[in-house]
Coordinates of C-alpha atoms and ligand atoms in Angstrom, one line a residue:
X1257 CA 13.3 -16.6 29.5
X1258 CA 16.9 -17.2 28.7
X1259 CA 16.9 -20.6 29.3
X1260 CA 15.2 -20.9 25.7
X1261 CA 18.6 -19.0 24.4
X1262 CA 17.0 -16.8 22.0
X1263 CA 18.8 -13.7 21.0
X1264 CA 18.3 -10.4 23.4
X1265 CA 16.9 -8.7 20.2
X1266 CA 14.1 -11.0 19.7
X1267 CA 13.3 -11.2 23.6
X1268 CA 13.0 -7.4 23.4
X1269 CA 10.8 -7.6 20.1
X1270 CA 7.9 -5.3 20.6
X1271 CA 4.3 -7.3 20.0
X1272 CA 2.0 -5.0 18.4
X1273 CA -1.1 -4.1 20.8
X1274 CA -3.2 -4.7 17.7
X1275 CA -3.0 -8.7 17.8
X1276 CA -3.3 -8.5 21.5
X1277 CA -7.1 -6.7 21.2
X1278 CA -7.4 -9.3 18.0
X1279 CA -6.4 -12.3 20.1
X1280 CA -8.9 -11.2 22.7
X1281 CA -11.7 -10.8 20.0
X1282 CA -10.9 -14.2 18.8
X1283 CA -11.5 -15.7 22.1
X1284 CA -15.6 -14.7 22.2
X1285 CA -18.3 -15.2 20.1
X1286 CA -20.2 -12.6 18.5
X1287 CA -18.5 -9.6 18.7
X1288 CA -18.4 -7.0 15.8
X1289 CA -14.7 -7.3 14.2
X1290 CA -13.5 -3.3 13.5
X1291 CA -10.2 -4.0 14.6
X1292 CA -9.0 -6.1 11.5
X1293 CA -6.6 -4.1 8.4
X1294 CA -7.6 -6.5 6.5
X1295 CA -10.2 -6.3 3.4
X1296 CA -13.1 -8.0 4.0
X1297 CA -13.5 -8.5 0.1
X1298 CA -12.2 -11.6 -1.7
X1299 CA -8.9 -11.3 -3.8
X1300 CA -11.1 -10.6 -7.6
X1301 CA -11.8 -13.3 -9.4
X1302 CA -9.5 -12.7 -12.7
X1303 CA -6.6 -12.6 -10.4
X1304 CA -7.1 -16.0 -8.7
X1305 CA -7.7 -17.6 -12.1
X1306 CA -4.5 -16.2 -13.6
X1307 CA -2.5 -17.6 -10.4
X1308 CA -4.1 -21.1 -11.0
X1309 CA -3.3 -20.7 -14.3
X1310 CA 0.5 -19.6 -13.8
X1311 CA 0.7 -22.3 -11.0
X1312 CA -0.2 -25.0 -13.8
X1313 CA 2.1 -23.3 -16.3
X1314 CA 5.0 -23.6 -14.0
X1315 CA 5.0 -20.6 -12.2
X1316 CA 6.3 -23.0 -9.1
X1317 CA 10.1 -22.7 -8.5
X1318 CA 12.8 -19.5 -7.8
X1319 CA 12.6 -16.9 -9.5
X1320 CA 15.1 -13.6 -9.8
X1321 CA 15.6 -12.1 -6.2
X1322 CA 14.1 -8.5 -7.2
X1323 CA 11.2 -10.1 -9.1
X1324 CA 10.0 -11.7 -12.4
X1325 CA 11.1 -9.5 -15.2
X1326 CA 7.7 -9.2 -16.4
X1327 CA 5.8 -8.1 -13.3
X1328 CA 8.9 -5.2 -12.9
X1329 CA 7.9 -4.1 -15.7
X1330 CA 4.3 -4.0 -15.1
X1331 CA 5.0 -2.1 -11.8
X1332 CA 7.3 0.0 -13.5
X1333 CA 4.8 1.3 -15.7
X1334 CA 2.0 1.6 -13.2
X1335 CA 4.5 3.8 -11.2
X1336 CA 4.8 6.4 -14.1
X1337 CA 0.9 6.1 -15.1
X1338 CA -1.0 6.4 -11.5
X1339 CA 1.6 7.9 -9.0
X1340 CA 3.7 9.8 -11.6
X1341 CA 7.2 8.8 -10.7
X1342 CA 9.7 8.5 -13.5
X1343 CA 10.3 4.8 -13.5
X1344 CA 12.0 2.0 -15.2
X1345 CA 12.3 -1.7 -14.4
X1346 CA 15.8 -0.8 -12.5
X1347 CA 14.2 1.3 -10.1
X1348 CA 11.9 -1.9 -9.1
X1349 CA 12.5 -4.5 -6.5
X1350 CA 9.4 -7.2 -5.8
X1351 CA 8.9 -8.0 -2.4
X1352 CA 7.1 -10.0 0.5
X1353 CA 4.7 -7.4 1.4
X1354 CA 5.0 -3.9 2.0
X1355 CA 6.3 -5.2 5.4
X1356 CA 9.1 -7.1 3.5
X1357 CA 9.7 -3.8 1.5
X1358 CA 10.4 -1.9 4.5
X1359 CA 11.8 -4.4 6.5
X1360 CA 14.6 -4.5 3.7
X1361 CA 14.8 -1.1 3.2
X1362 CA 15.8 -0.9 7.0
X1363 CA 18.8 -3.5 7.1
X1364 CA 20.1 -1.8 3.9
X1365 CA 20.0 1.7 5.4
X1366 CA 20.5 1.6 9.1
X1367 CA 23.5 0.1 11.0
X1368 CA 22.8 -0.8 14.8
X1369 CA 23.0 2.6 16.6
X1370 CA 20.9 4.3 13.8
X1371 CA 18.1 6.3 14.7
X1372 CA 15.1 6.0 12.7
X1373 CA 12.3 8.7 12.7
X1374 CA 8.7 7.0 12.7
X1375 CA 5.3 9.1 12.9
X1376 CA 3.4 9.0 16.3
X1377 CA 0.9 7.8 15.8
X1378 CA 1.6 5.2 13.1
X1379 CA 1.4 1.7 11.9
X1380 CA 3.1 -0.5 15.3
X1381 CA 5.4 -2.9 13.4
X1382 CA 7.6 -0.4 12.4
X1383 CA 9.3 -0.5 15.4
X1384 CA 9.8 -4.2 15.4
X1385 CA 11.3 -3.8 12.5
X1386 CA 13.7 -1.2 13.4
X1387 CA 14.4 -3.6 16.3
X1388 CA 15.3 -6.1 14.4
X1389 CA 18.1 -4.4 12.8
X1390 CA 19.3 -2.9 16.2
X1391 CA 17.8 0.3 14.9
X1392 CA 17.0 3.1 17.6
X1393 CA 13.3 4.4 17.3
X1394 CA 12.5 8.4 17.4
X1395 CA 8.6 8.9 17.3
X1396 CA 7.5 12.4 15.7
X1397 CA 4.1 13.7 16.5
X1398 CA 1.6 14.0 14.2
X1399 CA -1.0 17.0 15.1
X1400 CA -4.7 15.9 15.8
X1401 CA -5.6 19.6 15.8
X1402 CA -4.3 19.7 11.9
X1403 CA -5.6 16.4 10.7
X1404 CA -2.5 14.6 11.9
X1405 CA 0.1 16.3 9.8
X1406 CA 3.4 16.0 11.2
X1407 CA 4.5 18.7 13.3
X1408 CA 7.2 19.7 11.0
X1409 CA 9.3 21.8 13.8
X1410 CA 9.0 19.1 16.6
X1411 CA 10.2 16.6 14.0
X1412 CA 13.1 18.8 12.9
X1413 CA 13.8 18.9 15.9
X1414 CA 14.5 15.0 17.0
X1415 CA 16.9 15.2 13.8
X1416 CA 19.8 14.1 15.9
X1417 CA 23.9 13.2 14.5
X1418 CA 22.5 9.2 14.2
X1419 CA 19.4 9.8 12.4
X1420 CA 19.3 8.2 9.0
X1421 CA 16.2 7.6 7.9
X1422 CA 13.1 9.8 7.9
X1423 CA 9.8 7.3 7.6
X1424 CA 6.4 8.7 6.6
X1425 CA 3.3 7.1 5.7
X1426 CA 0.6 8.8 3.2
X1427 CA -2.6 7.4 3.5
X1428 CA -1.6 6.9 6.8
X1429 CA -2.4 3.8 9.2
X1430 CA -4.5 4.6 11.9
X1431 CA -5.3 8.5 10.6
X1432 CA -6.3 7.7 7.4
X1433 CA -4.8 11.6 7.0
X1434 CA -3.5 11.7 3.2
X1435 CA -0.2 14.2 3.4
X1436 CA -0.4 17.5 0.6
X1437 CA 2.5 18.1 -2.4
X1438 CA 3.4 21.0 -0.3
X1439 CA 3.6 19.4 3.4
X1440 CA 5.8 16.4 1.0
X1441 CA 8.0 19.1 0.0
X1442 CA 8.4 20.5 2.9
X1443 CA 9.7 17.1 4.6
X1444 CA 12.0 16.3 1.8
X1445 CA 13.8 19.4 2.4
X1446 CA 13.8 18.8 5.9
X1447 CA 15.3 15.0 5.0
X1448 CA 17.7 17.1 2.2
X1449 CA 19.3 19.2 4.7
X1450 CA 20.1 16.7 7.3
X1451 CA 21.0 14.0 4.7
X1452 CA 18.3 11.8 5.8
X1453 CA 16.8 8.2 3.6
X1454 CA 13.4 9.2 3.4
X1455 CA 11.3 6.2 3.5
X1456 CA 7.9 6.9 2.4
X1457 CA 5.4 4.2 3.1
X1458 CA 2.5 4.5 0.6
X1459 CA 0.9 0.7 1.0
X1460 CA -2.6 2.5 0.7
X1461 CA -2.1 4.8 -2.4
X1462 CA -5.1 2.5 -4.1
X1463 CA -6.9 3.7 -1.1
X1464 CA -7.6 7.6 -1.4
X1465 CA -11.1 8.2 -0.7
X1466 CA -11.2 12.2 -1.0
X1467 CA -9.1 14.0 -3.5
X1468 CA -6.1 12.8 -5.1
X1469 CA -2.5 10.6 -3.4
X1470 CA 0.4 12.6 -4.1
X1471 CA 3.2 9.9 -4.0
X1472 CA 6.2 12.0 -2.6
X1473 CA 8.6 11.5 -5.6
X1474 CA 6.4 12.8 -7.5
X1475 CA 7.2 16.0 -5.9
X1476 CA 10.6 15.6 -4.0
X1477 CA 13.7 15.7 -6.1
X1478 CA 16.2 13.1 -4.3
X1479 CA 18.0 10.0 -4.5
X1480 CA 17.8 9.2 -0.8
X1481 CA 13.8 8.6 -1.4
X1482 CA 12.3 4.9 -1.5
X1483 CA 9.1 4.6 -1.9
X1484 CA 7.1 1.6 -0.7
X1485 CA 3.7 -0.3 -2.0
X1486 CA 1.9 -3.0 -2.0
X1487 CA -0.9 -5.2 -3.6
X1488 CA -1.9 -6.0 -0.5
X1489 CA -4.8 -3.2 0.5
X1490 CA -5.6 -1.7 -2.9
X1491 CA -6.4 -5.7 -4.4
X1492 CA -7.6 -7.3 -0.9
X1493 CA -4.4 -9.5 -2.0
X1494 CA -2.9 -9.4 2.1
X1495 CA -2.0 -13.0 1.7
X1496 CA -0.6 -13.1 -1.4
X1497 CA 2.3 -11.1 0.1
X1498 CA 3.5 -9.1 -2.8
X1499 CA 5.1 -6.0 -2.5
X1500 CA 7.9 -3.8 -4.0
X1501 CA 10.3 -0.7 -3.4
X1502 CA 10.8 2.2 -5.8
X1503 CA 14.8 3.2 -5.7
X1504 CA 17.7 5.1 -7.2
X1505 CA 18.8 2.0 -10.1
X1506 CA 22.0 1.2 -7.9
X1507 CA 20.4 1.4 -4.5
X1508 CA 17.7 -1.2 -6.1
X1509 CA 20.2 -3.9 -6.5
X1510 CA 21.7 -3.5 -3.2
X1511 CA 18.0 -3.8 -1.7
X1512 CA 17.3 -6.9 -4.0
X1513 CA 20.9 -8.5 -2.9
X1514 CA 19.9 -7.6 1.2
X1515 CA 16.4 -9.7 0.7
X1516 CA 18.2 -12.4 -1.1
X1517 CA 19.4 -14.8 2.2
X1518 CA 15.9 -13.8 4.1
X1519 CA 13.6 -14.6 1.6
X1520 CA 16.0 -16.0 -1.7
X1521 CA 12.9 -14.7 -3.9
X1522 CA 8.9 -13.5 -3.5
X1523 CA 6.7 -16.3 -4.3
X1524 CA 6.6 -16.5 -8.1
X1525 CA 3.0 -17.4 -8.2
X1526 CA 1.5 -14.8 -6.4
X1527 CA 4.0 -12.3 -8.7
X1528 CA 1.5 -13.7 -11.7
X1529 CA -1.1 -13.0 -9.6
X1530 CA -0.2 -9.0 -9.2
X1531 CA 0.7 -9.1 -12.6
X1532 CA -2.6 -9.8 -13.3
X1533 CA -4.3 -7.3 -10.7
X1534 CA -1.8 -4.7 -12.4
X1535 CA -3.1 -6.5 -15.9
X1536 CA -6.5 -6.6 -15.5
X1537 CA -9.9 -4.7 -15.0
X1538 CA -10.0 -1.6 -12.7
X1539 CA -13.6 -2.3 -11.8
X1540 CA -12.9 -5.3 -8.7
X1541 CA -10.7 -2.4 -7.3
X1542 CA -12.9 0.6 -7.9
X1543 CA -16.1 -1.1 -6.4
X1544 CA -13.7 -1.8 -2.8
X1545 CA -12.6 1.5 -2.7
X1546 CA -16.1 3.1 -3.4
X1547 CA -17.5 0.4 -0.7
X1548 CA -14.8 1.8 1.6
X1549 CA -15.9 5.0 1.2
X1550 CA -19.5 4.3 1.9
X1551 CA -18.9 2.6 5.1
X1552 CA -17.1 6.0 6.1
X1553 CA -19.7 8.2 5.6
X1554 CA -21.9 6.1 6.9
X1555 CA -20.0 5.5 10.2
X1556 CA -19.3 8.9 10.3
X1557 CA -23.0 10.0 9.8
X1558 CA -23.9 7.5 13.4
X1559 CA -20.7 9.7 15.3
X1560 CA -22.2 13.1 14.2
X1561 CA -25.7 11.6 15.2
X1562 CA -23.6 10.9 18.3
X1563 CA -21.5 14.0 18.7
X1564 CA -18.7 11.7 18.7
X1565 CA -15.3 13.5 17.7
X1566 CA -13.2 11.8 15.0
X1567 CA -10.7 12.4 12.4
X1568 CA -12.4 12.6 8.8
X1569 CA -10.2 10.4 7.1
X1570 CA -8.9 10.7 3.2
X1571 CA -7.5 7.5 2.6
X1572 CA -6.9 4.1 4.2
X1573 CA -9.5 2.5 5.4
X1574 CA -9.6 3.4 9.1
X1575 CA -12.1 5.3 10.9
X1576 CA -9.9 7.1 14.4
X1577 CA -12.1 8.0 16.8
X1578 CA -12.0 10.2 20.0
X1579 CA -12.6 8.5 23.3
X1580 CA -10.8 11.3 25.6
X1581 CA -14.1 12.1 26.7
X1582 CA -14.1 8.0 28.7
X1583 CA -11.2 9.5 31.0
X1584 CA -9.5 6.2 31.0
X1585 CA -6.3 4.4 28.9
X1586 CA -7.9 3.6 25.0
X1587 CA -6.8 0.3 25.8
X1588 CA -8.8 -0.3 28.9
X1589 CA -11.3 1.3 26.9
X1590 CA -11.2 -0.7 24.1
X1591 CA -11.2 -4.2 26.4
X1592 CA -14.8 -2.7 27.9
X1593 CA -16.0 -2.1 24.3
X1594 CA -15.0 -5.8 23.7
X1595 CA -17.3 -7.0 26.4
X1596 CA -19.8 -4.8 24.8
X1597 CA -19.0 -6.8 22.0
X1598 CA -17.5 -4.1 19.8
X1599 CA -13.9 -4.8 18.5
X1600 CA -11.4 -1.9 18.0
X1601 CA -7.8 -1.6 18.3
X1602 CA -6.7 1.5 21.0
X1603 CA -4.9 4.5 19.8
X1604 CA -1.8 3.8 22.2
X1605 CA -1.0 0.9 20.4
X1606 CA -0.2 3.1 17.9
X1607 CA 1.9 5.2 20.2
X1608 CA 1.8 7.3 23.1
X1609 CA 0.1 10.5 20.4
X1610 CA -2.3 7.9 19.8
X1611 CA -3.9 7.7 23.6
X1612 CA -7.5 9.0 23.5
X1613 CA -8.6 8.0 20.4
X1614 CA -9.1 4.0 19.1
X1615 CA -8.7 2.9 15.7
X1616 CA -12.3 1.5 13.7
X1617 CA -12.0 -0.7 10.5
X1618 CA -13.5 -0.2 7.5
X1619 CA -13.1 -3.6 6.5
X1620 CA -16.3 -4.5 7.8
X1621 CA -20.0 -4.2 6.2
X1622 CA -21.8 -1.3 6.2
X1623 CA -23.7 -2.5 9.1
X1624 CA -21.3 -3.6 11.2
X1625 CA -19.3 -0.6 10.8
X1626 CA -22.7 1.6 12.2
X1627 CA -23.6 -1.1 14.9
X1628 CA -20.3 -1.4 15.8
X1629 CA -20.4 2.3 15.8
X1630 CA -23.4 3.2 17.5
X1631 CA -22.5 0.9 20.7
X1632 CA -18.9 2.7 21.2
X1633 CA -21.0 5.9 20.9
X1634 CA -23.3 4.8 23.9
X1635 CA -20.6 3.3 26.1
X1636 CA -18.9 6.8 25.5
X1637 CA -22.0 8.4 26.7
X1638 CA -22.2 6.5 29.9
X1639 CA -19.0 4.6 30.6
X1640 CA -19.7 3.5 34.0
X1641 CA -22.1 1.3 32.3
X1642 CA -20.3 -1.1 31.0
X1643 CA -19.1 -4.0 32.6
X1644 CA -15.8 -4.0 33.9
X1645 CA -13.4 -6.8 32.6
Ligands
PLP212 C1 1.0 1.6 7.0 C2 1.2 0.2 6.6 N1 2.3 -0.1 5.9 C3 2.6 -1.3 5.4 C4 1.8 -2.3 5.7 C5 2.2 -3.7 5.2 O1 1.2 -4.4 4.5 P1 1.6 -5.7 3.6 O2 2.9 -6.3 4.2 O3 0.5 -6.6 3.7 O4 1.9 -5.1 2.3 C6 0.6 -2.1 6.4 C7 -0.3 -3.2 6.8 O5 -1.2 -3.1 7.6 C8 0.3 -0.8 6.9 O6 -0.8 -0.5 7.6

């Protein structure tokens, strides 16, 4: 491999095991897609149009590295209003994605050496990312048996003299388990007393299909805590790749400064465009969300006609199901459902705490989700039975 001359740190880049189950779905006809985080809804109309129109009005060239002015402030003020974080354009930096936001919350917090903490299981590019920075990955586990809250002593204790940064992720890819104010409080003491960052990932806080998201600086007092979001889930905006980060004013402009030679500025046109999903009617957003939530209870209505286990998920839109009961690797699993032309993504390529279960989408209709559904339910039932790849 060498002979290319690529760096060591790119060779030993991990590929997420979701693309490789995608790839594989993409290679056969007619197979039910519930592997895909991606909404299955059009970006709403208003926001399109306002693009277009910001494209034609010149909304083409650079703009400031941590964002237009006037979508900061947007942001800023949403921040305060829906997630209750004391907020002002300063603490706001625009990026590509919530990947970008993390990505550059990373290379301004860890040197190479660090030791990141990342849940277990959890969304897989993570640990590319910490990769890519030379970052040293320490998985926590979460606990199935308490709807995949972290288990706070086990994580305390991985707290090591090169940890720096404490990620967590609320709704939570593949759980879908939305964390409490008090288990939040709880981990930013645990950050506190270590001197941890606390990264806290909360690209689904649109996304809360039971109860309330508690964003965790609305509840932790620190200025080691960056908070991450994105337009990406809560507007079905994935391609638009707009995100931002939520920082102490002088920890803001270093992150805006770090993303400056990868990316020199987000796209200024699809800044409009969250401007005017920030802007505009709730209704596009609300309908989604209340689709999402249909789909779960439905799917989970076929696994309880099935007495197939599964975590009840809160937020996201993810359905994790158990498959211990196949007594074989989720991803072989998974590659059997495929032939039974069901795709889902395996709980291992979440991590090793994710073995056992796979992850369903939500981002799927209604009946897709419960086809898709009702066939993993039957190859659970008699595994033998399907084909082997
Ligand atoms: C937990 C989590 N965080 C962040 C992201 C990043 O999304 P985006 O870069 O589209 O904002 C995703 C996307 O799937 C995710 O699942």
């Amino acid at each position: 491999m060498n002979d290319l001359a690529t760096s060591r740190r790119v060779q030993t880049l991990p590929r997420s095991g979701i693309r490789e189950i995608m790839d594989a779905a993409l290679a056969r006809v007619d197979v039910v897609r519930l592997d895909i985080g991606d909404p299955d809804f059009p970006t709403p109309e208003h926001i399109v149009a306002a693009a277009a129109q910001a494209a034609a009005d010149g909304f083409t060239h650079y703009g400031p590295s941590r964002g237009l002015a006037s979508l900061r402030a947007a942001i800023a003020e949403k921040v305060v209003r829906t997630n209750g974080i004391a907020c002002t354009p300063d603490n706001v930096v625009v990026t590509t994605g919530g990947s970008g936001a993390i990505f550059v919350c990373f290379l301004t917090l860890l040197d190479p050496g660090d030791e990141v903490l990342i849940p277990d299981p959890g969304w897989p590019n993570y640990l590319g990312m910490a990769s890519a920075v030379g970052a040293r990955v320490v998985r926590y586990p979460l606990d199935p048996a308490r709807e995949f809250e972290p288990d706070l002593d086990e994580l305390e204790g991985r707290i090591g003299s090169r940890t720096r940064v404490l990620v967590i992720n609320s709704p939570a890819n593949p759980t879908g388990a939305v964390l409490t104010a008090d288990t939040l409080q709880v981990l930013g003491r645990i950050a506190e007393r270590h001197g941890l960052w606390l990264v806290s990932d909360e690209c689904y806080d649109g996304l809360v299909l039971d109860g309330e998201h508690v964003s965790a600086a609305s509840v932790v007092e620190s200025h080691r805590l960056l908070t991450v979001f994105s337009f990406s889930k809560t507007y079905a905006m994935t391609g638009w790749r707009i995100g931002y980060v939520i920082a102490p004013p002088e920890l803001a402009r270093v992150l805006a400064t770090a993303q400056e030679p990868v990316v020199s500025c987000p796209s200024t046109v699809a800044q409009k465009a969250a401007e005017a999903a920030l802007a505009g009617p709730v209704e596009p957003a609300e309908a989604m969300r209340l689709a999402y939530r249909r789909r779960r209870d439905a799917g989970l209505a076929v696994l309880d006609a099935a007495q197939v286990g599964y975590m009840r998920p809160r937020g996201a839109f993810y359905l994790f199901v158990d498959v211990a009961s196949a007594r074989m690797p989720s991803r072989e699993f998974a590659r059997r459902l495929l032939d039974a032309g069901v795709a889902v993504v395996p709980g291992s390529a979440f991590g090793e705490r994710g073995e056992g279960w796979v992850r369903v989408s939500l981002a799927a209709s209604e009946n897709d989700v419960c086809t898709g559904l009702g066939r993993l339910a039957q190859s659970l039932a008699a595994p033998t039975h399907i084909p082997p790849t």
